[in-house]
Tab-separated table of C-alpha atoms in Angstrom:
chain	number	residue	atom	x	y	z
T	1	MET	CA	30.631	-101.314	-215.388
T	2	THR	CA	32.273	-102.416	-218.655
T	3	THR	CA	30.624	-103.855	-221.719
T	4	PRO	CA	32.666	-106.521	-223.511
T	5	SER	CA	32.876	-106.137	-227.293
T	6	ALA	CA	35.326	-108.854	-228.330
T	7	CYS	CA	35.291	-112.567	-227.420
T	8	ASP	CA	37.729	-113.515	-224.653
T	9	GLY	CA	38.128	-116.881	-226.303
T	10	CYS	CA	38.825	-116.118	-229.937
T	11	GLY	CA	38.592	-112.354	-230.385
T	12	ALA	CA	35.562	-112.204	-232.641
T	13	SER	CA	32.946	-109.489	-232.188
T	14	LEU	CA	30.196	-110.344	-229.732
T	15	GLN	CA	26.476	-110.373	-230.556
T	16	PRO	CA	23.376	-109.927	-228.343
T	17	TYR	CA	21.994	-113.214	-227.074
T	18	LEU	CA	19.969	-112.892	-223.860
T	19	ARG	CA	18.490	-109.718	-222.308
T	20	GLY	CA	16.893	-109.210	-218.944
T	21	VAL	CA	18.899	-111.847	-217.037
T	22	GLU	CA	18.250	-111.303	-213.362
T	23	ASP	CA	21.003	-111.814	-210.755
T	24	ASN	CA	19.786	-114.573	-208.333
T	25	LEU	CA	21.017	-112.547	-205.321
T	26	SER	CA	21.022	-108.829	-206.007
T	27	ARG	CA	18.089	-108.910	-208.486
T	28	GLU	CA	19.916	-106.500	-210.815
T	29	MET	CA	19.496	-107.037	-214.512
T	30	PHE	CA	22.273	-108.086	-216.936
T	31	ALA	CA	22.577	-109.485	-220.429
T	32	VAL	CA	24.559	-112.268	-222.054
T	33	LEU	CA	26.449	-111.611	-225.296
T	34	ARG	CA	27.639	-114.524	-227.359
T	35	CYS	CA	30.463	-115.082	-229.844
T	36	PRO	CA	29.169	-116.203	-233.236
T	37	ALA	CA	32.476	-117.955	-233.962
T	38	CYS	CA	33.124	-120.151	-230.901
T	39	GLY	CA	29.870	-119.728	-228.930
T	40	LEU	CA	31.394	-118.415	-225.684
T	41	GLY	CA	28.960	-116.308	-223.679
T	42	HIS	CA	29.922	-113.107	-221.870
T	43	THR	CA	28.076	-111.354	-219.060
T	44	SER	CA	27.306	-107.710	-219.842
T	45	PRO	CA	27.769	-105.202	-218.419
T	46	LEU	CA	30.486	-106.549	-216.132
T	47	PRO	CA	30.922	-104.799	-212.791
T	48	ASN	CA	34.354	-103.356	-212.218
T	49	ASP	CA	34.279	-104.809	-208.709
T	50	LEU	CA	32.516	-108.165	-208.325
T	51	ALA	CA	33.205	-108.531	-204.604
T	52	PRO	CA	29.844	-106.995	-203.523
T	53	TYR	CA	28.073	-109.565	-205.674
T	54	TYR	CA	29.521	-112.458	-203.699
T	55	GLY	CA	29.272	-111.448	-200.045
T	56	GLU	CA	29.427	-113.808	-197.102
T	57	ARG	CA	26.325	-115.780	-198.105
T	58	TYR	CA	27.810	-116.956	-201.415
T	59	TYR	CA	30.818	-118.810	-199.908
T	60	GLY	CA	30.867	-121.934	-197.887
T	61	ASN	CA	29.093	-125.241	-198.282
T	62	ARG	CA	27.120	-125.298	-201.561
T	63	HIS	CA	26.311	-128.981	-201.584
T	64	GLY	CA	24.589	-129.617	-198.265
T	65	PHE	CA	23.791	-133.359	-197.814
T	66	THR	CA	25.015	-134.243	-201.326
T	67	ALA	CA	28.655	-133.290	-200.561
T	68	ASN	CA	29.865	-136.877	-199.997
T	69	HIS	CA	28.244	-138.091	-203.179
T	70	CYS	CA	29.766	-135.195	-205.102
T	71	ASN	CA	33.287	-135.913	-203.840
T	72	THR	CA	32.954	-139.662	-204.570
T	73	ARG	CA	31.955	-138.925	-208.135
T	74	ARG	CA	34.783	-136.489	-208.655
T	75	LEU	CA	37.313	-138.882	-207.177
T	76	LYS	CA	36.137	-141.413	-209.782
T	77	TRP	CA	36.894	-138.945	-212.547
T	78	LEU	CA	40.246	-138.264	-210.965
T	79	ALA	CA	41.017	-142.017	-210.936
T	80	GLN	CA	39.979	-142.273	-214.579
T	81	ALA	CA	42.408	-139.473	-215.460
T	82	VAL	CA	45.144	-141.349	-213.664
T	83	ALA	CA	44.267	-144.549	-215.494
T	84	GLU	CA	44.603	-142.755	-218.816
T	85	GLY	CA	48.326	-142.222	-218.252
T	86	VAL	CA	48.992	-139.793	-215.383
T	87	GLN	CA	50.427	-142.425	-213.090
T	88	GLU	CA	53.520	-142.724	-215.273
T	89	THR	CA	54.861	-139.363	-214.239
T	90	VAL	CA	53.214	-138.245	-211.022
T	91	ALA	CA	55.181	-140.109	-208.369
T	92	PRO	CA	58.693	-138.554	-207.860
T	93	PRO	CA	61.586	-140.863	-207.162
T	94	SER	CA	61.317	-140.254	-203.461
T	95	GLY	CA	57.862	-141.939	-203.511
T	96	GLN	CA	56.074	-138.818	-202.338
T	97	PRO	CA	52.285	-138.650	-202.945
T	98	ARG	CA	50.995	-137.483	-206.354
T	99	ARG	CA	50.365	-133.735	-206.427
T	100	LEU	CA	46.903	-132.315	-207.042
T	101	LEU	CA	46.002	-128.638	-207.470
T	102	ASP	CA	42.364	-127.608	-206.929
T	103	ILE	CA	41.510	-124.174	-208.295
T	104	GLY	CA	38.649	-122.440	-206.390
T	105	CYS	CA	38.676	-125.104	-203.688
T	106	GLY	CA	35.963	-123.624	-201.474
T	107	ASP	CA	36.033	-125.154	-198.043
T	108	GLY	CA	38.506	-127.829	-199.193
T	109	SER	CA	36.142	-130.807	-199.059
T	110	PHE	CA	37.371	-132.299	-202.361
T	111	MET	CA	40.949	-131.763	-201.317
T	112	LEU	CA	40.363	-133.621	-198.058
T	113	ALA	CA	38.756	-136.528	-199.945
T	114	ALA	CA	41.689	-136.657	-202.396
T	115	ARG	CA	44.221	-136.493	-199.596
T	116	ALA	CA	42.538	-139.487	-197.943
T	117	GLN	CA	43.307	-141.381	-201.153
T	118	GLY	CA	46.996	-140.549	-201.083
T	119	TRP	CA	47.192	-137.338	-203.034
T	120	ASP	CA	49.445	-134.420	-201.987
T	121	VAL	CA	46.885	-131.570	-202.247
T	122	TYR	CA	47.176	-127.878	-202.845
T	123	GLY	CA	44.439	-125.322	-203.574
T	124	THR	CA	43.497	-121.730	-204.361
T	125	GLU	CA	40.529	-119.770	-203.095
T	126	VAL	CA	39.636	-116.073	-202.851
T	127	ASN	CA	39.083	-116.607	-199.132
T	128	PRO	CA	41.509	-119.389	-198.119
T	129	GLU	CA	40.834	-119.348	-194.369
T	130	PRO	CA	38.061	-121.990	-194.200
T	131	ALA	CA	40.240	-124.524	-196.015
T	132	ARG	CA	43.289	-123.591	-193.976
T	133	VAL	CA	41.370	-124.291	-190.754
T	134	ALA	CA	41.014	-127.839	-192.078
T	135	GLY	CA	44.823	-128.043	-192.275
T	136	LEU	CA	45.084	-127.637	-196.055
T	137	GLN	CA	47.731	-125.788	-198.086
T	138	VAL	CA	45.541	-123.120	-199.728
T	139	GLN	CA	46.560	-119.719	-201.149
T	140	SER	CA	44.661	-116.835	-202.665
T	141	ASP	CA	47.403	-116.365	-205.284
T	142	LEU	CA	48.280	-119.150	-207.711
T	143	ALA	CA	51.842	-117.804	-207.974
T	144	GLU	CA	52.445	-118.886	-204.368
T	145	LEU	CA	51.835	-122.537	-205.357
T	146	ALA	CA	53.921	-122.604	-208.534
T	147	LYS	CA	56.934	-123.809	-206.547
T	148	PHE	CA	55.095	-127.144	-205.883
T	149	ALA	CA	54.676	-127.831	-209.603
T	150	PRO	CA	54.529	-130.028	-211.596
T	151	PHE	CA	51.038	-131.275	-210.699
T	152	ALA	CA	49.691	-134.599	-211.867
T	153	CYS	CA	46.193	-133.249	-211.991
T	154	ILE	CA	44.602	-129.772	-211.783
T	155	THR	CA	40.856	-129.535	-211.075
T	156	LEU	CA	38.479	-126.629	-211.556
T	157	TRP	CA	35.097	-127.582	-210.141
T	158	HIS	CA	32.703	-124.834	-211.239
T	159	SER	CA	35.367	-122.147	-210.934
T	160	LEU	CA	36.511	-121.327	-214.549
T	161	GLU	CA	33.238	-119.448	-215.299
T	162	HIS	CA	34.245	-116.979	-212.506
T	163	VAL	CA	37.628	-116.185	-214.087
T	164	SER	CA	37.966	-112.859	-215.915
T	165	ASP	CA	40.586	-114.169	-218.397
T	166	PRO	CA	40.054	-117.956	-218.744
T	167	ARG	CA	42.227	-118.259	-221.766
T	168	ALA	CA	45.260	-116.848	-219.939
T	169	ALA	CA	44.398	-118.898	-216.828
T	170	LEU	CA	44.340	-122.173	-218.776
T	171	ALA	CA	47.638	-121.346	-220.494
T	172	GLU	CA	49.194	-120.681	-217.056
T	173	LEU	CA	47.814	-123.944	-215.642
T	174	GLN	CA	49.107	-125.921	-218.591
T	175	GLN	CA	52.620	-124.840	-217.689
T	176	LEU	CA	52.140	-126.295	-214.155
T	177	LEU	CA	51.136	-129.756	-215.355
T	178	ALA	CA	53.457	-132.777	-215.158
T	179	PRO	CA	54.077	-134.589	-218.456
T	180	ARG	CA	50.838	-136.363	-219.351
T	181	GLY	CA	49.183	-134.575	-216.490
T	182	ALA	CA	45.439	-133.855	-216.685
T	183	ILE	CA	43.158	-130.927	-216.165
T	184	ILE	CA	39.550	-131.650	-215.165
T	185	ILE	CA	37.067	-128.812	-215.627
T	186	ALA	CA	33.400	-128.709	-214.664
T	187	VAL	CA	31.234	-125.750	-215.710
T	188	PRO	CA	27.526	-125.127	-216.364
T	189	ASP	CA	26.771	-126.169	-219.949
T	190	ALA	CA	25.414	-123.060	-221.610
T	191	GLY	CA	25.058	-125.112	-224.803
T	192	GLY	CA	22.913	-127.744	-223.146
T	193	LEU	CA	19.267	-128.663	-223.321
T	194	HIS	CA	18.254	-127.009	-220.063
T	195	ALA	CA	19.951	-123.725	-221.006
T	196	ALA	CA	18.071	-123.800	-224.351
T	197	ILE	CA	14.736	-124.363	-222.656
T	198	PHE	CA	14.922	-121.695	-220.000
T	199	ARG	CA	17.166	-119.176	-221.718
T	200	ARG	CA	17.336	-115.998	-219.518
T	201	HIS	CA	15.651	-117.900	-216.647
T	202	TRP	CA	18.275	-120.655	-216.608
T	203	PHE	CA	19.417	-120.636	-212.958
T	204	PRO	CA	23.138	-121.478	-213.583
T	205	LEU	CA	23.658	-118.311	-215.606
T	206	ASP	CA	24.252	-116.767	-212.133
T	207	VAL	CA	25.208	-113.332	-213.503
T	208	PRO	CA	27.350	-111.407	-212.862
T	209	ARG	CA	29.464	-113.856	-210.858
T	210	HIS	CA	29.608	-116.154	-213.886
T	211	ILE	CA	31.578	-113.951	-216.216
T	212	HIS	CA	31.679	-116.523	-219.017
T	213	HIS	CA	29.192	-119.121	-220.224
T	214	PHE	CA	30.741	-122.192	-221.848
T	215	SER	CA	29.486	-124.724	-224.370
T	216	ARG	CA	31.357	-127.908	-225.131
T	217	HIS	CA	32.687	-126.426	-228.365
T	218	SER	CA	33.792	-123.061	-226.818
T	219	LEU	CA	35.554	-124.709	-223.916
T	220	ALA	CA	37.317	-127.357	-226.108
T	221	LYS	CA	38.458	-124.644	-228.434
T	222	MET	CA	39.830	-122.579	-225.544
T	223	LEU	CA	41.639	-125.647	-224.187
T	224	ALA	CA	43.178	-126.248	-227.571
T	225	GLY	CA	44.399	-122.685	-227.650
T	226	ALA	CA	46.226	-123.386	-224.336
T	227	GLY	CA	47.886	-126.477	-225.771
T	228	LEU	CA	45.456	-128.939	-224.194
T	229	LYS	CA	43.553	-131.758	-225.924
T	230	VAL	CA	40.211	-133.089	-224.597
T	231	THR	CA	40.462	-136.787	-223.790
T	232	ALA	CA	37.178	-137.427	-221.959
T	233	HIS	CA	33.850	-135.777	-221.344
T	234	ALA	CA	30.759	-136.165	-219.147
T	235	HIS	CA	27.464	-134.323	-219.065
T	236	GLN	CA	25.909	-134.638	-215.624
T	237	GLU	CA	26.481	-133.926	-211.976
T	238	ILE	CA	23.138	-135.252	-210.802
T	239	GLU	CA	22.474	-132.846	-207.943
T	240	TYR	CA	23.568	-129.820	-210.025
T	241	ASP	CA	21.510	-130.837	-213.008
T	242	TRP	CA	18.410	-131.840	-211.136
T	243	TYR	CA	18.528	-128.802	-208.868
T	244	SER	CA	19.280	-126.268	-211.640
T	245	PHE	CA	16.336	-127.551	-213.654
T	246	ASN	CA	14.079	-127.282	-210.575
T	247	MET	CA	15.264	-123.818	-209.751
T	248	SER	CA	14.958	-122.676	-213.358
T	249	VAL	CA	11.266	-123.672	-213.328
T	250	LEU	CA	10.753	-121.742	-210.065
T	251	LYS	CA	12.687	-118.742	-211.348
T	252	THR	CA	10.484	-118.678	-214.456
T	253	PHE	CA	7.244	-118.566	-212.538
T	254	MET	CA	7.888	-117.191	-209.028
T	255	ASN	CA	9.832	-114.682	-207.009
T	256	ARG	CA	13.067	-115.332	-205.092
T	257	PRO	CA	13.560	-119.082	-205.600
T	258	VAL	CA	17.106	-118.764	-204.336
T	259	ASP	CA	15.687	-118.874	-200.776
T	260	CYS	CA	15.029	-122.551	-201.281
T	261	PHE	CA	18.736	-123.145	-202.184
T	262	GLU	CA	19.936	-121.373	-199.073
T	263	PHE	CA	17.628	-123.454	-196.926
T	264	LEU	CA	18.783	-126.740	-198.466
T	265	VAL	CA	22.478	-126.030	-197.724
T	266	GLY	CA	21.767	-125.054	-194.154
T	267	ARG	CA	22.011	-121.322	-194.246
T	268	PRO	CA	19.828	-119.052	-192.087
T	269	ARG	CA	16.314	-118.719	-193.387
T	270	ARG	CA	15.409	-115.229	-194.580
T	271	VAL	CA	11.758	-115.764	-195.476
T	272	SER	CA	8.677	-116.885	-193.537
T	273	ARG	CA	7.954	-120.544	-192.750
T	274	VAL	CA	4.845	-120.433	-194.883
T	275	ARG	CA	6.686	-119.193	-197.938
T	276	MET	CA	9.496	-121.706	-197.479
T	277	ALA	CA	6.978	-124.496	-197.052
T	278	ALA	CA	5.287	-123.382	-200.311
T	279	VAL	CA	8.591	-123.320	-202.232
T	280	LEU	CA	9.515	-126.790	-200.951
T	281	LEU	CA	6.107	-128.172	-201.733
T	282	ILE	CA	6.296	-126.895	-205.314
T	283	SER	CA	9.838	-128.214	-205.640
T	284	ALA	CA	8.748	-131.669	-204.447
T	285	SER	CA	5.927	-131.750	-206.998
T	286	LEU	CA	8.456	-131.103	-209.750
T	287	VAL	CA	10.652	-134.053	-208.835
T	288	PRO	CA	9.363	-136.503	-211.494
T	289	VAL	CA	9.612	-133.897	-214.278
T	290	THR	CA	13.061	-132.722	-213.260
T	291	LEU	CA	14.474	-136.242	-212.995
T	292	VAL	CA	13.199	-137.117	-216.508
T	293	MET	CA	14.605	-133.915	-217.946
T	294	THR	CA	17.916	-134.475	-216.201
T	295	MET	CA	18.201	-137.970	-217.692
T	296	LEU	CA	17.262	-136.623	-221.183
T	297	GLY	CA	19.994	-134.019	-220.937
T	298	THR	CA	22.538	-136.645	-219.930
T	299	VAL	CA	21.536	-139.055	-222.737
T	300	ALA	CA	21.694	-136.256	-225.330
T	301	GLN	CA	25.049	-135.181	-223.857
T	302	LYS	CA	23.548	-131.747	-223.260
T	303	GLY	CA	22.885	-131.569	-219.542
T	304	SER	CA	23.257	-128.626	-217.225
T	305	THR	CA	26.832	-129.558	-216.358
T	306	LEU	CA	29.766	-130.125	-218.659
T	307	ILE	CA	32.876	-131.929	-217.464
T	308	LEU	CA	35.974	-132.125	-219.678
T	309	THR	CA	39.304	-133.839	-219.030
T	310	ALA	CA	42.207	-132.583	-221.028
T	311	ARG	CA	45.961	-133.058	-221.138
T	312	SER	CA	48.899	-131.482	-222.986
T	313	ALA	CA	48.498	-131.978	-226.761
């Protein structure tokens, strides 16, 4: 275990922010330190080896029945990035498809959706095999994909918060972009309304797997340091925001709410039918409140999810 002392974003000294943050899976306790200068949060202490905190149950489908809606929404953001100017440079003279790089691509579902719309897709993932089975070009090491650069768009859907050195990662990705190419990043919004309400019980903290906790200001500042300028922003992925608020309520008042998540995405049930029924009943009763709070977070531009599009400054 190591305890960070300096901000990985700007180098300022970190200060205590949240104590007693429970890991949703292992139930170990951690803390979140925060930078007073840029607002970037840091999980503390940070395990030297995070692999045991992932395990087989963490990977795979994390959307369940909302996967198609999620990919449709993300393709819309991709199209908007193209409309802002990417199309001028992404198609090589040979007429080959535009190139997309998806960092932390999971099972490759977004890559498949983008490929169906004419993109030439590449991805990275710690365990690339599930995506490779789908016939996708996926590597565990970004260096193995550098030969396919430049990329018209690079996407990081809820993956940057898992990166140990996000500032260096963004600088490296900036070098792989085509002129006027775009980077689209989605992360949990640690500066949002829901995070402020639930604090240490906010479900998307997901310590220690989420090494860093971004606000809009801290992420924009880190992008600027990598030579990237924010050109668009959004503040909601409806199923993420609604579900994270629901789970944060459950985490505040009851034990092991993560079992409900695993049930919804089709993983083997590890608790009794009675307990699962109780969790689902409570979750259903919270629907009106969670939908209202999700909308409020979106209107205030402080939801549970932050999405920024940036391109070379």
